[in-house]
Amino acid sequence: MAEVEETKMEEFLKESAARAFLAAIQRRFADKDAADRCFRSYHFRIHDILLGDSQGKQKRKKLTMMEIPSIFIPEDWSFTFYEGINRHPDSIFKDKTVAELGCGNGWISIALAEKWSPLKVYGLDINPRAVKVAWINLF
């Protein structure tokens, strides 16, 4: 039992450290020009995606997401798609298993999990880099 608790604590510390690290990077490249320079120089950017009125169980109004050039970045159609899903009743995904095909950086999968509390969410993508970035964005 102590071994399980220790493993959970190690995972929490890793997640906590990752969140702190990503937050520091976001502060360092906070304005648009700095974020664009970061993308050109280091080939990634961290920015916020506003969820608008679709507050989730944690009452967050935004998701902080990482993007890299080799994955599709969120475009207007993905926000339109999310707005359409958001019109469904809150019970539509509750306690269900949900899969998003072509998850990219994972923002829709994470937003679905945040708002509707499904039993499980699978974000699937043919690009292995997209899956890794989606995992990072969980932090």
PDB file of C-alpha atoms in Angstrom:
ATOM      1  CA  MET A   1       0.000   0.000   0.000  1.00  0.00           C
ATOM      2  CA  ALA A   2       2.800   2.428   0.857  1.00  0.00           C
ATOM      3  CA  GLU A   3       4.398   1.673  -2.513  1.00  0.00           C
ATOM      4  CA  VAL A   4       1.185   2.654  -4.331  1.00  0.00           C
ATOM      5  CA  GLU A   5       0.918   5.886  -2.336  1.00  0.00           C
ATOM      6  CA  GLU A   6       4.573   6.675  -3.049  1.00  0.00           C
ATOM      7  CA  THR A   7       4.045   6.116  -6.780  1.00  0.00           C
ATOM      8  CA  LYS A   8       1.014   8.428  -6.776  1.00  0.00           C
ATOM      9  CA  MET A   9       3.021  11.068  -4.900  1.00  0.00           C
ATOM     10  CA  GLU A  10       5.887  10.778  -7.402  1.00  0.00           C
ATOM     11  CA  GLU A  11       3.419  11.195 -10.279  1.00  0.00           C
ATOM     12  CA  PHE A  12       1.873  14.236  -8.586  1.00  0.00           C
ATOM     13  CA  LEU A  13       5.287  15.809  -8.059  1.00  0.00           C
ATOM     14  CA  LYS A  14       6.194  15.208 -11.701  1.00  0.00           C
ATOM     15  CA  GLU A  15       2.894  16.746 -12.851  1.00  0.00           C
ATOM     16  CA  SER A  16       3.284  19.632 -10.428  1.00  0.00           C
ATOM     17  CA  ALA A  17       6.833  20.303 -11.635  1.00  0.00           C
ATOM     18  CA  ALA A  18       5.697  20.089 -15.267  1.00  0.00           C
ATOM     19  CA  ARG A  19       2.872  22.579 -14.626  1.00  0.00           C
ATOM     20  CA  ALA A  20       5.282  24.975 -12.892  1.00  0.00           C
ATOM     21  CA  PHE A  21       7.801  24.660 -15.735  1.00  0.00           C
ATOM     22  CA  LEU A  22       5.198  25.259 -18.464  1.00  0.00           C
ATOM     23  CA  ALA A  23       3.756  28.227 -16.534  1.00  0.00           C
ATOM     24  CA  ALA A  24       7.240  29.764 -16.296  1.00  0.00           C
ATOM     25  CA  ILE A  25       7.739  29.325 -20.042  1.00  0.00           C
ATOM     26  CA  GLN A  26       4.367  30.916 -20.734  1.00  0.00           C
ATOM     27  CA  ARG A  27       5.238  33.918 -18.539  1.00  0.00           C
ATOM     28  CA  ARG A  28       8.589  34.272 -20.323  1.00  0.00           C
ATOM     29  CA  PHE A  29       6.893  34.415 -23.730  1.00  0.00           C
ATOM     30  CA  ALA A  30       3.705  36.160 -22.601  1.00  0.00           C
ATOM     31  CA  ASP A  31       3.099  38.722 -25.345  1.00  0.00           C
ATOM     32  CA  LYS A  32       2.309  37.831 -28.958  1.00  0.00           C
ATOM     33  CA  ASP A  33       5.667  38.965 -30.373  1.00  0.00           C
ATOM     34  CA  ALA A  34       7.583  36.925 -27.789  1.00  0.00           C
ATOM     35  CA  ALA A  35       5.358  33.895 -28.441  1.00  0.00           C
ATOM     36  CA  ASP A  36       5.969  34.187 -32.193  1.00  0.00           C
ATOM     37  CA  ARG A  37       9.735  34.456 -31.583  1.00  0.00           C
ATOM     38  CA  CYS A  38       9.544  31.359 -29.372  1.00  0.00           C
ATOM     39  CA  PHE A  39       7.717  29.466 -32.127  1.00  0.00           C
ATOM     40  CA  ARG A  40      10.285  30.473 -34.763  1.00  0.00           C
ATOM     41  CA  SER A  41      13.335  29.873 -32.551  1.00  0.00           C
ATOM     42  CA  TYR A  42      12.335  26.902 -30.398  1.00  0.00           C
ATOM     43  CA  HIS A  43       9.569  25.400 -32.552  1.00  0.00           C
ATOM     44  CA  PHE A  44       6.799  25.470 -29.960  1.00  0.00           C
ATOM     45  CA  ARG A  45       4.429  27.936 -28.348  1.00  0.00           C
ATOM     46  CA  ILE A  46       2.206  27.927 -25.303  1.00  0.00           C
ATOM     47  CA  HIS A  47      -1.016  29.890 -25.365  1.00  0.00           C
ATOM     48  CA  ASP A  48      -4.489  29.990 -23.871  1.00  0.00           C
ATOM     49  CA  ILE A  49      -7.630  28.736 -25.558  1.00  0.00           C
ATOM     50  CA  LEU A  50     -10.690  30.502 -24.184  1.00  0.00           C
ATOM     51  CA  LEU A  51     -13.658  28.265 -23.460  1.00  0.00           C
ATOM     52  CA  GLY A  52     -16.120  31.135 -23.115  1.00  0.00           C
ATOM     53  CA  ASP A  53     -19.302  30.289 -21.240  1.00  0.00           C
ATOM     54  CA  SER A  54     -18.589  26.557 -21.230  1.00  0.00           C
ATOM     55  CA  GLN A  55     -17.230  26.306 -17.708  1.00  0.00           C
ATOM     56  CA  GLY A  56     -16.309  22.796 -16.693  1.00  0.00           C
ATOM     57  CA  LYS A  57     -16.393  21.028 -13.376  1.00  0.00           C
ATOM     58  CA  GLN A  58     -13.337  23.005 -12.280  1.00  0.00           C
ATOM     59  CA  LYS A  59     -14.933  26.266 -13.500  1.00  0.00           C
ATOM     60  CA  ARG A  60     -12.018  26.981 -15.835  1.00  0.00           C
ATOM     61  CA  LYS A  61     -12.663  29.408 -18.650  1.00  0.00           C
ATOM     62  CA  LYS A  62      -9.433  28.670 -20.505  1.00  0.00           C
ATOM     63  CA  LEU A  63      -7.027  25.868 -21.324  1.00  0.00           C
ATOM     64  CA  THR A  64      -3.299  26.487 -21.551  1.00  0.00           C
ATOM     65  CA  MET A  65      -1.974  24.505 -24.498  1.00  0.00           C
ATOM     66  CA  MET A  66       1.340  23.764 -26.163  1.00  0.00           C
ATOM     67  CA  GLU A  67       1.638  23.668 -29.955  1.00  0.00           C
ATOM     68  CA  ILE A  68       4.430  22.487 -32.218  1.00  0.00           C
ATOM     69  CA  PRO A  69       4.702  22.965 -36.001  1.00  0.00           C
ATOM     70  CA  SER A  70       4.356  19.287 -36.918  1.00  0.00           C
ATOM     71  CA  ILE A  71       0.778  19.026 -35.608  1.00  0.00           C
ATOM     72  CA  PHE A  72      -2.379  20.762 -36.738  1.00  0.00           C
ATOM     73  CA  ILE A  73      -3.042  23.826 -34.635  1.00  0.00           C
ATOM     74  CA  PRO A  74      -6.583  24.725 -33.569  1.00  0.00           C
ATOM     75  CA  GLU A  75      -8.383  26.560 -36.359  1.00  0.00           C
ATOM     76  CA  ASP A  76     -11.777  28.242 -36.637  1.00  0.00           C
ATOM     77  CA  TRP A  77     -13.541  24.998 -37.600  1.00  0.00           C
ATOM     78  CA  SER A  78     -12.406  23.303 -34.376  1.00  0.00           C
ATOM     79  CA  PHE A  79     -13.909  26.113 -32.296  1.00  0.00           C
ATOM     80  CA  THR A  80     -17.138  25.853 -34.316  1.00  0.00           C
ATOM     81  CA  PHE A  81     -17.124  22.083 -33.706  1.00  0.00           C
ATOM     82  CA  TYR A  82     -16.671  22.624 -29.953  1.00  0.00           C
ATOM     83  CA  GLU A  83     -19.454  25.233 -29.877  1.00  0.00           C
ATOM     84  CA  GLY A  84     -21.770  22.701 -31.563  1.00  0.00           C
ATOM     85  CA  ILE A  85     -20.926  19.996 -29.024  1.00  0.00           C
ATOM     86  CA  ASN A  86     -21.362  22.534 -26.246  1.00  0.00           C
ATOM     87  CA  ARG A  87     -25.039  22.965 -27.175  1.00  0.00           C
ATOM     88  CA  HIS A  88     -25.832  19.402 -26.107  1.00  0.00           C
ATOM     89  CA  PRO A  89     -27.199  18.739 -22.617  1.00  0.00           C
ATOM     90  CA  ASP A  90     -24.616  18.253 -19.874  1.00  0.00           C
ATOM     91  CA  SER A  91     -25.622  14.599 -19.510  1.00  0.00           C
ATOM     92  CA  ILE A  92     -24.649  13.618 -23.080  1.00  0.00           C
ATOM     93  CA  PHE A  93     -21.137  12.368 -22.244  1.00  0.00           C
ATOM     94  CA  LYS A  94     -21.416  11.840 -18.476  1.00  0.00           C
ATOM     95  CA  ASP A  95     -20.127   8.410 -17.433  1.00  0.00           C
ATOM     96  CA  LYS A  96     -19.530   7.395 -21.073  1.00  0.00           C
ATOM     97  CA  THR A  97     -16.362   6.526 -22.971  1.00  0.00           C
ATOM     98  CA  VAL A  98     -15.561   9.211 -25.559  1.00  0.00           C
ATOM     99  CA  ALA A  99     -13.003   9.157 -28.391  1.00  0.00           C
ATOM    100  CA  GLU A 100     -11.798  12.070 -30.484  1.00  0.00           C
ATOM    101  CA  LEU A 101     -10.220  11.043 -33.770  1.00  0.00           C
ATOM    102  CA  GLY A 102      -7.513  13.435 -34.924  1.00  0.00           C
ATOM    103  CA  CYS A 103      -7.043  15.083 -31.537  1.00  0.00           C
ATOM    104  CA  GLY A 104      -4.075  17.253 -32.555  1.00  0.00           C
ATOM    105  CA  ASN A 105      -2.858  19.034 -29.418  1.00  0.00           C
ATOM    106  CA  GLY A 106      -5.773  17.550 -27.469  1.00  0.00           C
ATOM    107  CA  TRP A 107      -7.666  20.702 -26.632  1.00  0.00           C
ATOM    108  CA  ILE A 108     -11.122  19.377 -27.559  1.00  0.00           C
ATOM    109  CA  SER A 109     -10.556  16.082 -25.712  1.00  0.00           C
ATOM    110  CA  ILE A 110      -9.393  17.983 -22.629  1.00  0.00           C
ATOM    111  CA  ALA A 111     -12.295  20.447 -22.855  1.00  0.00           C
ATOM    112  CA  LEU A 112     -14.767  17.528 -23.160  1.00  0.00           C
ATOM    113  CA  ALA A 113     -13.276  15.864 -20.094  1.00  0.00           C
ATOM    114  CA  GLU A 114     -13.354  19.171 -18.237  1.00  0.00           C
ATOM    115  CA  LYS A 115     -16.994  19.975 -18.927  1.00  0.00           C
ATOM    116  CA  TRP A 116     -18.875  16.683 -19.181  1.00  0.00           C
ATOM    117  CA  SER A 117     -17.013  14.298 -16.844  1.00  0.00           C
ATOM    118  CA  PRO A 118     -17.037  11.255 -19.123  1.00  0.00           C
ATOM    119  CA  LEU A 119     -15.878   7.937 -17.724  1.00  0.00           C
ATOM    120  CA  LYS A 120     -12.897   7.948 -20.109  1.00  0.00           C
ATOM    121  CA  VAL A 121     -11.650  10.126 -22.953  1.00  0.00           C
ATOM    122  CA  TYR A 122      -9.387   8.850 -25.713  1.00  0.00           C
ATOM    123  CA  GLY A 123      -7.626  11.440 -27.869  1.00  0.00           C
ATOM    124  CA  LEU A 124      -6.373   9.591 -30.942  1.00  0.00           C
ATOM    125  CA  ASP A 125      -4.149  10.883 -33.705  1.00  0.00           C
ATOM    126  CA  ILE A 126      -2.133   9.289 -36.503  1.00  0.00           C
ATOM    127  CA  ASN A 127       0.752  11.655 -35.681  1.00  0.00           C
ATOM    128  CA  PRO A 128       2.678  10.345 -32.630  1.00  0.00           C
ATOM    129  CA  ARG A 129       3.964  13.864 -31.912  1.00  0.00           C
ATOM    130  CA  ALA A 130       0.397  15.098 -31.602  1.00  0.00           C
ATOM    131  CA  VAL A 131      -0.336  12.416 -29.010  1.00  0.00           C
ATOM    132  CA  LYS A 132       2.767  13.412 -27.009  1.00  0.00           C
ATOM    133  CA  VAL A 133       1.807  17.091 -27.086  1.00  0.00           C
ATOM    134  CA  ALA A 134      -1.755  16.200 -26.029  1.00  0.00           C
ATOM    135  CA  TRP A 135      -0.285  14.311 -23.039  1.00  0.00           C
ATOM    136  CA  ILE A 136       1.818  17.363 -22.149  1.00  0.00           C
ATOM    137  CA  ASN A 137      -1.293  19.538 -22.390  1.00  0.00           C
ATOM    138  CA  LEU A 138      -3.003  17.410 -19.755  1.00  0.00           C
ATOM    139  CA  PHE A 139      -0.705  19.022 -17.209  1.00  0.00           C
TER     140      PHE A 139
END
